[in-house]
Short mmCIF file of C-alpha atoms in Angstrom, two decimals:
data_model
loop_
_atom_site.label_atom_id
_atom_site.label_comp_id
_atom_site.label_asym_id
_atom_site.label_seq_id
_atom_site.Cartn_x
_atom_site.Cartn_y
_atom_site.Cartn_z
CA MET A 1 49.79 157.25 132.52
CA PRO A 2 50.57 160.30 134.71
CA THR A 3 47.93 163.00 135.14
CA LEU A 4 48.23 166.61 136.28
CA LYS A 5 46.70 170.02 135.73
CA ILE A 6 48.51 171.23 132.64
CA THR A 7 49.73 174.80 133.15
CA GLU A 8 52.62 176.76 131.68
CA LYS A 9 54.60 176.19 134.86
CA ALA A 10 53.84 172.46 134.94
CA LEU A 11 54.61 172.18 131.22
CA ALA A 12 58.09 173.57 131.73
CA THR A 13 58.91 170.92 134.34
CA LEU A 14 57.76 167.85 132.38
CA PRO A 15 60.84 165.64 131.83
CA PRO A 16 61.57 163.53 128.75
CA PRO A 17 61.14 159.73 129.11
CA THR A 18 63.69 158.08 131.38
CA LEU A 19 64.95 154.54 131.61
CA ASP A 20 63.13 152.32 134.10
CA PRO A 21 65.38 151.49 137.10
CA GLY A 22 64.85 147.76 136.63
CA ALA A 23 65.50 147.74 132.88
CA PRO A 24 68.20 145.31 131.65
CA PRO A 25 71.57 146.67 130.46
CA GLY A 26 71.50 148.13 126.95
CA SER A 27 67.82 149.09 127.15
CA LYS A 28 66.56 152.42 125.86
CA PRO A 29 63.90 154.64 127.42
CA LYS A 30 60.49 154.54 125.75
CA PRO A 31 60.20 157.02 122.87
CA GLN A 32 57.38 159.10 124.41
CA GLU A 33 55.70 159.88 127.69
CA TYR A 34 52.07 161.00 127.89
CA TYR A 35 50.71 163.38 130.50
CA TRP A 36 46.94 163.90 130.73
CA ASP A 37 45.09 166.95 131.96
CA THR A 38 42.89 166.60 135.03
CA GLU A 39 40.50 169.37 133.96
CA ILE A 40 39.78 168.57 130.30
CA LYS A 41 39.43 164.84 129.78
CA GLY A 42 41.15 164.00 126.51
CA LEU A 43 43.72 166.84 126.52
CA GLY A 44 47.28 165.62 126.83
CA VAL A 45 50.93 166.48 126.31
CA VAL A 46 53.36 164.09 124.63
CA VAL A 47 56.99 164.54 125.64
CA GLY A 48 59.57 162.99 123.32
CA ARG A 49 63.10 161.85 124.09
CA THR A 50 64.49 165.19 122.85
CA GLY A 51 62.19 167.12 125.19
CA VAL A 52 59.77 168.32 122.47
CA LYS A 53 56.29 168.75 123.95
CA THR A 54 53.23 168.30 121.75
CA PHE A 55 49.62 169.01 122.69
CA VAL A 56 47.15 166.28 121.62
CA ALA A 57 43.44 165.53 121.95
CA PHE A 58 42.24 161.94 122.41
CA ALA A 59 38.54 160.97 122.17
CA TRP A 60 36.00 158.41 120.97
CA ILE A 61 34.31 159.39 117.71
CA ALA A 62 30.57 159.15 118.39
CA GLY A 63 28.74 156.50 116.40
CA THR A 64 31.88 154.86 114.98
CA GLY A 65 33.44 152.94 117.86
CA ARG A 66 36.81 154.46 116.89
CA LYS A 67 39.18 156.33 119.18
CA ARG A 68 41.31 159.03 117.58
CA ARG A 69 44.37 160.97 118.72
CA VAL A 70 44.58 164.35 117.00
CA LYS A 71 47.70 166.49 117.09
CA ILE A 72 47.00 170.05 118.28
CA GLY A 73 50.46 171.61 118.03
CA VAL A 74 53.99 171.72 119.43
CA ALA A 75 54.32 173.89 122.53
CA GLY A 76 56.13 177.14 121.66
CA SER A 77 55.87 176.63 117.88
CA VAL A 78 54.32 179.32 115.65
CA ARG A 79 50.78 178.78 114.41
CA ALA A 80 49.44 179.76 110.99
CA ASP A 81 47.94 182.94 112.51
CA GLY A 82 51.31 184.05 113.89
CA HIS A 83 50.61 183.14 117.52
CA THR A 84 52.60 180.48 119.38
CA TRP A 85 51.05 177.39 120.92
CA THR A 86 50.42 177.99 124.61
CA VAL A 87 48.50 175.95 127.18
CA ALA A 88 45.53 178.35 126.95
CA LEU A 89 45.32 178.05 123.14
CA ALA A 90 45.77 174.26 123.35
CA ARG A 91 42.88 174.05 125.82
CA LYS A 92 40.65 176.08 123.50
CA ARG A 93 41.54 173.90 120.50
CA ALA A 94 41.10 170.67 122.51
CA LYS A 95 37.55 171.70 123.45
CA GLU A 96 36.74 172.25 119.76
CA LEU A 97 38.17 168.85 118.75
CA LEU A 98 36.43 167.02 121.58
CA ALA A 99 33.13 168.69 120.68
CA ASP A 100 33.60 167.53 117.07
CA ALA A 101 34.27 163.98 118.27
CA ALA A 102 31.06 164.03 120.32
CA LYS A 103 29.19 164.95 117.11
CA GLY A 104 30.81 162.05 115.23
CA ILE A 105 33.25 164.23 113.27
CA ASP A 106 36.60 162.48 112.71
CA ARG A 107 39.36 165.05 112.11
CA ASN A 108 41.76 162.29 111.05
CA ALA A 109 39.38 160.60 108.61
CA GLU A 110 40.73 162.38 105.54
CA LYS A 111 44.31 161.62 106.54
CA HIS A 112 43.59 157.93 107.04
CA ALA A 113 41.56 157.72 103.82
CA ALA A 114 44.38 159.42 101.88
CA ALA A 115 46.99 157.08 103.31
CA GLU A 116 44.84 154.08 102.44
CA ALA A 117 44.23 155.38 98.90
CA ILE A 118 47.96 155.81 98.35
CA SER A 119 48.94 152.43 99.72
CA GLY A 120 45.85 150.51 98.60
CA ALA A 121 46.09 148.78 101.97
CA ILE A 122 43.20 147.05 103.64
CA THR A 123 42.94 147.91 107.31
CA LEU A 124 42.35 145.46 110.12
CA ARG A 125 38.85 146.94 110.56
CA GLN A 126 38.03 146.28 106.89
CA ALA A 127 39.56 142.80 107.05
CA LEU A 128 37.47 141.99 110.12
CA ALA A 129 34.31 143.14 108.30
CA LEU A 130 35.30 140.96 105.33
CA TYR A 131 35.84 137.98 107.64
CA GLY A 132 32.52 138.57 109.41
CA THR A 133 30.70 138.63 106.06
CA GLU A 134 32.40 135.38 105.08
CA LEU A 135 31.31 133.72 108.33
CA ARG A 136 27.71 134.84 107.82
CA ASP A 137 27.68 133.71 104.19
CA ASN A 138 28.87 130.28 105.37
CA ARG A 139 26.16 130.22 108.06
CA LYS A 140 28.56 129.93 110.95
CA ALA A 141 27.17 130.12 114.49
CA ALA A 142 26.09 133.57 115.64
CA THR A 143 28.01 133.12 118.90
CA SER A 144 31.27 132.50 117.00
CA ILE A 145 30.72 135.65 114.92
CA ARG A 146 29.89 137.73 117.99
CA THR A 147 33.02 136.49 119.74
CA VAL A 148 35.45 137.53 117.01
CA GLU A 149 33.66 140.85 116.40
CA TYR A 150 33.85 141.58 120.13
CA ASP A 151 37.39 140.38 120.86
CA VAL A 152 39.30 142.00 118.00
CA PRO A 153 38.17 145.66 118.37
CA ARG A 154 38.44 145.43 122.15
CA LEU A 155 41.91 143.89 122.32
CA LEU A 156 43.40 145.52 119.21
CA ALA A 157 41.85 149.00 119.42
CA LYS A 158 45.09 150.76 118.39
CA GLU A 159 45.57 148.50 115.35
CA MET A 160 42.03 148.60 113.94
CA ASP A 161 42.59 151.44 111.44
CA ARG A 162 46.11 150.49 110.47
CA PRO A 163 46.91 148.36 107.40
CA LEU A 164 46.56 144.66 108.09
CA SER A 165 50.04 144.20 106.60
CA GLU A 166 51.45 146.04 109.63
CA LEU A 167 50.60 142.99 111.73
CA THR A 168 54.04 141.55 111.14
CA VAL A 169 55.50 138.69 113.14
CA GLU A 170 57.23 141.23 115.38
CA ALA A 171 53.99 143.21 115.90
CA VAL A 172 51.97 140.09 116.69
CA GLN A 173 54.70 138.91 119.09
CA ARG A 174 54.28 142.20 120.98
CA ILE A 175 50.52 141.61 121.08
CA LYS A 176 51.16 138.14 122.48
CA GLU A 177 53.48 139.52 125.17
CA ARG A 178 50.90 142.15 126.02
CA GLY A 179 48.42 139.40 126.83
CA ARG A 180 50.74 137.19 128.85
CA ALA A 181 48.56 137.56 131.96
CA HIS A 182 45.52 136.20 130.06
CA LYS A 183 46.93 133.37 127.98
CA THR A 184 43.69 131.63 127.04
CA GLN A 185 42.20 134.91 125.79
CA THR A 186 45.43 135.76 123.95
CA ASN A 187 45.47 132.37 122.22
CA ARG A 188 41.92 133.00 121.05
CA LEU A 189 42.97 136.43 119.73
CA LEU A 190 45.90 134.90 117.84
CA ALA A 191 43.46 132.44 116.25
CA HIS A 192 41.26 135.38 115.21
CA ILE A 193 44.23 137.19 113.62
CA SER A 194 45.23 134.06 111.72
CA ALA A 195 41.71 133.45 110.40
CA ILE A 196 41.25 137.12 109.37
CA TRP A 197 44.63 137.07 107.61
CA ASN A 198 43.88 133.85 105.70
CA THR A 199 40.44 135.09 104.61
CA THR A 200 41.84 138.41 103.41
CA LEU A 201 44.66 136.65 101.55
CA ARG A 202 42.15 134.39 99.81
CA LEU A 203 39.61 137.09 98.87
CA ARG A 204 41.94 140.07 98.22
CA ARG A 205 44.93 138.31 96.67
CA SER A 206 45.44 141.01 94.03
CA THR A 207 45.97 143.76 96.61
CA PHE A 208 47.09 141.84 99.70
CA ASN A 209 49.81 139.26 100.16
CA GLY A 210 52.32 138.05 102.70
CA ALA A 211 52.88 135.17 105.08
CA ASN A 212 50.46 134.71 107.97
CA PRO A 213 52.20 136.07 111.11
CA VAL A 214 50.57 133.36 113.27
CA GLY A 215 51.31 129.66 112.97
CA ARG A 216 54.15 127.34 112.14
CA THR A 217 56.28 130.02 110.46
CA GLY A 218 55.19 132.85 112.76
CA VAL A 219 54.04 133.48 116.30
CA GLN A 220 53.08 130.38 118.28
CA LYS A 221 50.22 130.25 120.74
CA TYR A 222 50.96 129.87 124.44
CA ARG A 223 51.22 126.27 125.50
CA LEU A 224 48.76 126.12 128.36
CA VAL A 225 49.49 124.01 131.42
CA GLY A 226 47.89 123.61 134.80
CA GLU A 227 44.97 125.92 135.54
CA ASP A 228 45.19 127.62 132.14
CA GLU A 229 44.82 124.37 130.22
CA PRO A 230 41.35 123.75 128.75
CA SER A 231 39.59 120.90 130.49
CA ARG A 232 39.54 117.45 128.85
CA GLU A 233 37.42 115.98 131.61
CA ARG A 234 35.06 113.07 131.02
CA VAL A 235 33.19 110.79 133.41
CA GLU A 236 35.42 107.75 133.75
CA ALA A 237 33.92 104.26 133.73
CA GLU A 238 34.58 103.75 137.45
CA ASP A 239 32.78 107.03 138.25
CA MET A 240 29.65 106.49 136.15
CA ALA A 241 27.64 104.89 138.98
CA GLU A 242 28.54 107.75 141.36
CA TRP A 243 27.60 110.29 138.69
CA TYR A 244 24.21 108.61 138.22
CA ARG A 245 23.63 108.47 141.97
CA ARG A 246 24.23 112.21 142.21
CA VAL A 247 22.04 112.97 139.18
CA GLU A 248 19.17 111.06 140.81
CA THR A 249 19.31 113.52 143.76
CA LEU A 250 18.52 116.51 141.49
CA ALA A 251 15.15 118.08 140.83
CA PRO A 252 13.38 116.24 137.97
CA LEU A 253 14.01 118.91 135.31
CA ARG A 254 17.68 119.28 136.25
CA ARG A 255 18.05 115.48 136.31
CA ASP A 256 16.56 115.14 132.84
CA LEU A 257 18.83 117.91 131.53
CA GLN A 258 21.91 116.00 132.68
CA LEU A 259 20.69 112.70 131.25
CA ALA A 260 19.74 114.30 127.91
CA ALA A 261 23.22 115.83 127.64
CA LEU A 262 24.88 112.47 128.30
CA PHE A 263 22.65 110.37 126.00
CA THR A 264 22.81 112.79 123.04
CA GLY A 265 26.41 114.05 123.29
CA LEU A 266 25.19 117.50 122.23
CA ARG A 267 26.99 120.75 122.93
CA ASP A 268 25.82 122.68 126.00
CA ALA A 269 23.89 125.29 124.02
CA ASN A 270 22.20 122.67 121.82
CA VAL A 271 20.91 120.87 124.92
CA THR A 272 19.69 123.91 126.84
CA THR A 273 17.96 125.49 123.81
CA MET A 274 16.10 122.37 122.66
CA ARG A 275 12.52 123.22 121.68
CA TRP A 276 9.49 121.07 120.99
CA GLU A 277 9.33 122.12 117.34
CA MET A 278 12.79 120.59 116.86
CA ILE A 279 11.45 117.12 117.71
CA ASP A 280 10.31 114.93 114.82
CA ALA A 281 8.14 112.49 116.77
CA GLN A 282 7.43 110.31 113.74
CA ARG A 283 11.14 109.64 113.06
CA GLY A 284 12.26 109.95 116.68
CA ALA A 285 14.75 112.64 115.68
CA LEU A 286 16.07 116.00 116.81
CA LEU A 287 16.42 118.71 114.13
CA VAL A 288 18.87 121.48 115.07
CA PRO A 289 18.50 124.47 112.72
CA ARG A 290 21.46 126.43 114.13
CA SER A 291 24.68 125.07 115.56
CA LYS A 292 28.41 125.74 115.75
CA THR A 293 28.89 124.27 112.26
CA THR A 294 25.85 123.45 110.13
CA PRO A 295 22.19 122.50 110.77
CA PHE A 296 21.88 118.79 111.52
CA ALA A 297 19.49 116.01 112.52
CA ILE A 298 20.22 113.07 114.82
CA PRO A 299 18.19 110.02 115.89
CA LEU A 300 17.20 109.96 119.56
CA SER A 301 17.64 106.89 121.71
CA ALA A 302 14.89 105.28 123.75
CA THR A 303 16.28 106.95 126.89
CA VAL A 304 16.01 110.44 125.40
CA LEU A 305 12.53 109.79 124.00
CA ALA A 306 11.43 108.72 127.48
CA ILE A 307 12.92 111.96 128.89
CA LEU A 308 10.87 113.96 126.36
CA ASP A 309 7.68 112.15 127.36
CA ARG A 310 8.34 113.03 131.04
CA ARG A 311 9.08 116.65 130.23
CA ARG A 312 5.86 117.14 128.25
CA VAL A 313 3.84 116.09 131.28
CA GLN A 314 5.95 117.68 134.01
CA ASN A 315 6.57 121.01 132.20
CA ALA A 316 2.82 121.50 131.80
CA LEU A 317 2.36 121.09 135.56
CA GLN A 318 5.50 122.92 136.72
CA PHE A 319 4.94 125.98 134.50
CA GLN A 320 1.15 126.00 134.54
CA ALA A 321 1.07 129.42 136.26
CA ASP A 322 3.39 130.83 133.57
CA ASP A 323 1.33 129.78 130.54
CA GLY A 324 3.39 126.64 129.99
CA ASP A 325 7.02 126.08 129.01
CA HIS A 326 6.83 128.48 126.00
CA GLY A 327 8.25 125.79 123.74
CA TRP A 328 11.41 125.07 125.75
CA ILE A 329 12.07 121.44 126.63
CA PHE A 330 14.32 122.46 129.53
CA PRO A 331 12.83 125.79 130.66
CA SER A 332 13.71 127.99 133.61
CA LEU A 333 12.40 131.22 135.08
CA ALA A 334 14.34 134.47 134.72
CA ARG A 335 15.49 135.94 138.00
CA GLY A 336 13.59 138.93 139.33
CA LYS A 337 9.96 139.89 139.33
CA SER A 338 9.20 139.20 135.67
CA ARG A 339 8.91 135.39 135.96
CA ARG A 340 9.80 135.16 132.28
CA VAL A 341 10.10 131.58 130.99
CA MET A 342 13.36 131.07 129.13
CA ALA A 343 15.84 128.37 128.18
CA THR A 344 17.97 127.02 131.02
CA ALA A 345 20.75 129.55 131.55
CA GLU A 346 22.88 127.86 134.23
CA THR A 347 23.81 124.21 133.74
CA LYS A 348 26.44 123.82 136.45
CA GLU A 349 25.39 122.00 139.59
CA ARG A 350 27.00 123.52 142.68
CA ARG A 351 26.70 122.57 146.33
CA SER A 352 28.30 123.56 149.58
CA ASP A 353 31.15 121.15 150.24
CA LEU A 354 29.73 120.74 153.75
CA ALA A 355 26.84 118.85 152.15
CA ALA A 356 28.74 116.85 149.52
CA LYS A 357 32.29 116.34 148.33
CA PRO A 358 33.08 118.19 145.11
CA TRP A 359 33.20 116.20 141.89
CA GLY A 360 36.72 114.88 141.47
CA ALA A 361 37.30 114.59 145.21
CA HIS A 362 34.56 112.00 145.78
CA ARG A 363 36.99 109.06 145.68
CA GLY A 364 39.17 110.04 148.63
CA GLU A 365 39.47 112.12 151.75
CA TYR A 366 38.43 115.75 151.56
CA GLN A 367 38.48 118.53 154.13
CA PRO A 368 35.40 120.76 153.63
CA THR A 369 35.76 124.55 153.79
CA GLY A 370 32.15 125.66 153.41
CA GLU A 371 32.65 126.89 149.83
CA ARG A 372 30.30 126.15 146.94
CA VAL A 373 31.88 123.59 144.64
CA LEU A 374 30.95 121.61 141.53
CA TYR A 375 28.69 118.73 142.51
CA LEU A 376 28.78 117.33 138.95
CA PRO A 377 31.11 117.84 135.98
CA GLY A 378 30.05 120.31 133.28
CA LEU A 379 27.89 119.30 130.32
CA HIS A 380 30.84 119.32 127.92
CA ALA A 381 32.42 116.54 130.00
CA LEU A 382 29.29 114.50 129.22
CA ARG A 383 29.80 115.18 125.50
CA ARG A 384 33.33 113.78 125.79
CA THR A 385 31.93 110.81 127.72
CA PHE A 386 29.37 110.08 124.98
CA ILE A 387 32.08 110.15 122.30
CA SER A 388 34.48 108.04 124.38
CA VAL A 389 31.89 105.38 125.19
CA GLY A 390 30.83 105.30 121.53
CA HIS A 391 34.42 104.69 120.52
CA GLU A 392 34.84 101.97 123.17
CA CYS A 393 31.73 100.10 121.99
CA GLY A 394 32.84 100.08 118.35
CA VAL A 395 31.01 103.01 116.75
CA SER A 396 33.09 104.35 113.86
CA ASP A 397 34.82 107.71 114.05
CA LEU A 398 32.81 108.97 111.08
CA ASP A 399 29.47 108.00 112.67
CA LEU A 400 30.48 109.67 115.95
CA ARG A 401 31.29 112.88 114.15
CA VAL A 402 27.90 112.85 112.41
CA LEU A 403 26.08 112.18 115.69
CA THR A 404 27.94 114.95 117.53
CA ASN A 405 27.98 117.46 114.63
CA HIS A 406 31.75 117.58 114.28
CA LYS A 407 33.24 118.67 110.96
CA ILE A 408 33.49 116.00 108.25
CA GLY A 409 35.70 115.93 105.18
CA GLY A 410 38.79 117.67 106.48
CA ARG A 411 41.07 114.65 106.72
CA ASP A 412 39.99 112.03 104.21
CA VAL A 413 38.43 112.50 100.79
CA HIS A 414 36.29 109.37 101.33
CA GLU A 415 34.42 111.14 104.13
CA ARG A 416 32.87 113.49 101.59
CA TYR A 417 31.36 110.52 99.74
CA VAL A 418 30.01 108.62 102.74
CA HIS A 419 26.44 109.41 103.69
CA ALA A 420 25.20 107.16 106.48
CA SER A 421 21.51 106.33 106.43
CA PHE A 422 19.37 107.55 109.29
CA GLU A 423 18.54 103.97 110.31
CA HIS A 424 22.25 103.13 110.44
CA LEU A 425 22.81 106.12 112.74
CA ARG A 426 19.88 105.00 114.88
CA GLU A 427 21.58 101.62 115.35
CA GLN A 428 24.73 103.39 116.55
CA THR A 429 22.73 105.56 118.93
CA THR A 430 21.05 102.45 120.35
CA ARG A 431 24.44 100.80 120.81
CA ILE A 432 25.81 103.83 122.72
CA ASP A 433 22.62 104.01 124.79
CA ALA A 434 23.06 100.40 125.95
CA ALA A 435 26.78 100.90 126.66
CA LEU A 436 26.06 103.99 128.79
CA TRP A 437 23.42 102.19 130.86
CA ALA A 438 25.78 99.24 131.39
CA ARG A 439 28.30 101.66 132.94
CA LEU A 440 25.74 103.66 134.91
CA ARG A 441 24.37 100.53 136.56
#
């Protein structure tokens, strides 16, 4: 938006909005143009199509996370005290409003509260709070809750205090177009809007209704292709031996981390945050108290139990100077002078391509450039590999979903009645363990 020192002379020369030179035939100029003062941050002038110029103040309200635009007055119009609005009076009033905002005083609060009381409308901010409470009550993962509570206020700041019902198909389509340059992020935002809408519709049906603006009858997500498309990579059967050869070149802790990820099929965060108190040595099981869905327990194969035995011994030696591994099975040291022991933060294995071909280019010719590249696929590719190998060796879909903590009961009513015994799951884990080693060797 244009900036300038707002003076009486400059005010007189501000033009109304004009049509962009490259606009298609039949287009109209935007309804308003904002000009911001270079001396008082937050003081602006809005020029409408008819040339009317309105002084405004724009500031964050301290302690609320809300940004408010407050109308000061129309230039040249008569005030209640008989004076007309001039640049000098607008500057004085803007300073007062900005000082109020810094103290947490919201001059528009009464207006918004009155509008909400009249319409009975729930705002997007209230709907988001309702959705967040629902997620917490259902014990969803803290990372999922943080993501939605971070994304929505950041990407929909202007819509937060408007009624949720104003998110019509047309409004959401504009939001989608606004995020065209970041399609993956925009798709995630559309999913947030849809989930918030559905939750509000279910819990506030008496005061809120209407069709979800996202989905089959509304706005569609971007279809991602090429670089934007989420990876579906797995380690193919013909690459398993090469993967194992590369893993064997890693430092012992990093090697064991990779093997544990492959032989459990766990999500990245569940592998890196494994702690000794989660291990039930008597049953040979891992108990995960917090996950993306619900707490769960899985049997551990002989390979993983052997990894745990190695880590107990090697962690004690490797972190002896740091008072041990502090309970982490795959610990690392924080960068800097603190030498704080923490869970492994970085799981990606990178190398200069002068030393080794990047993963994916190891089968053919490759011209090195000196850049750091992925030496191994990410841990989620190993999760896909675990599931794929389990399917190939005859483990049922239901058992695989239990072992990998995927949702059960969404597709078939019988799934809600099936409860596989722990020994049955151990047999499936042993079968996958053998199938993985057959491919690795």
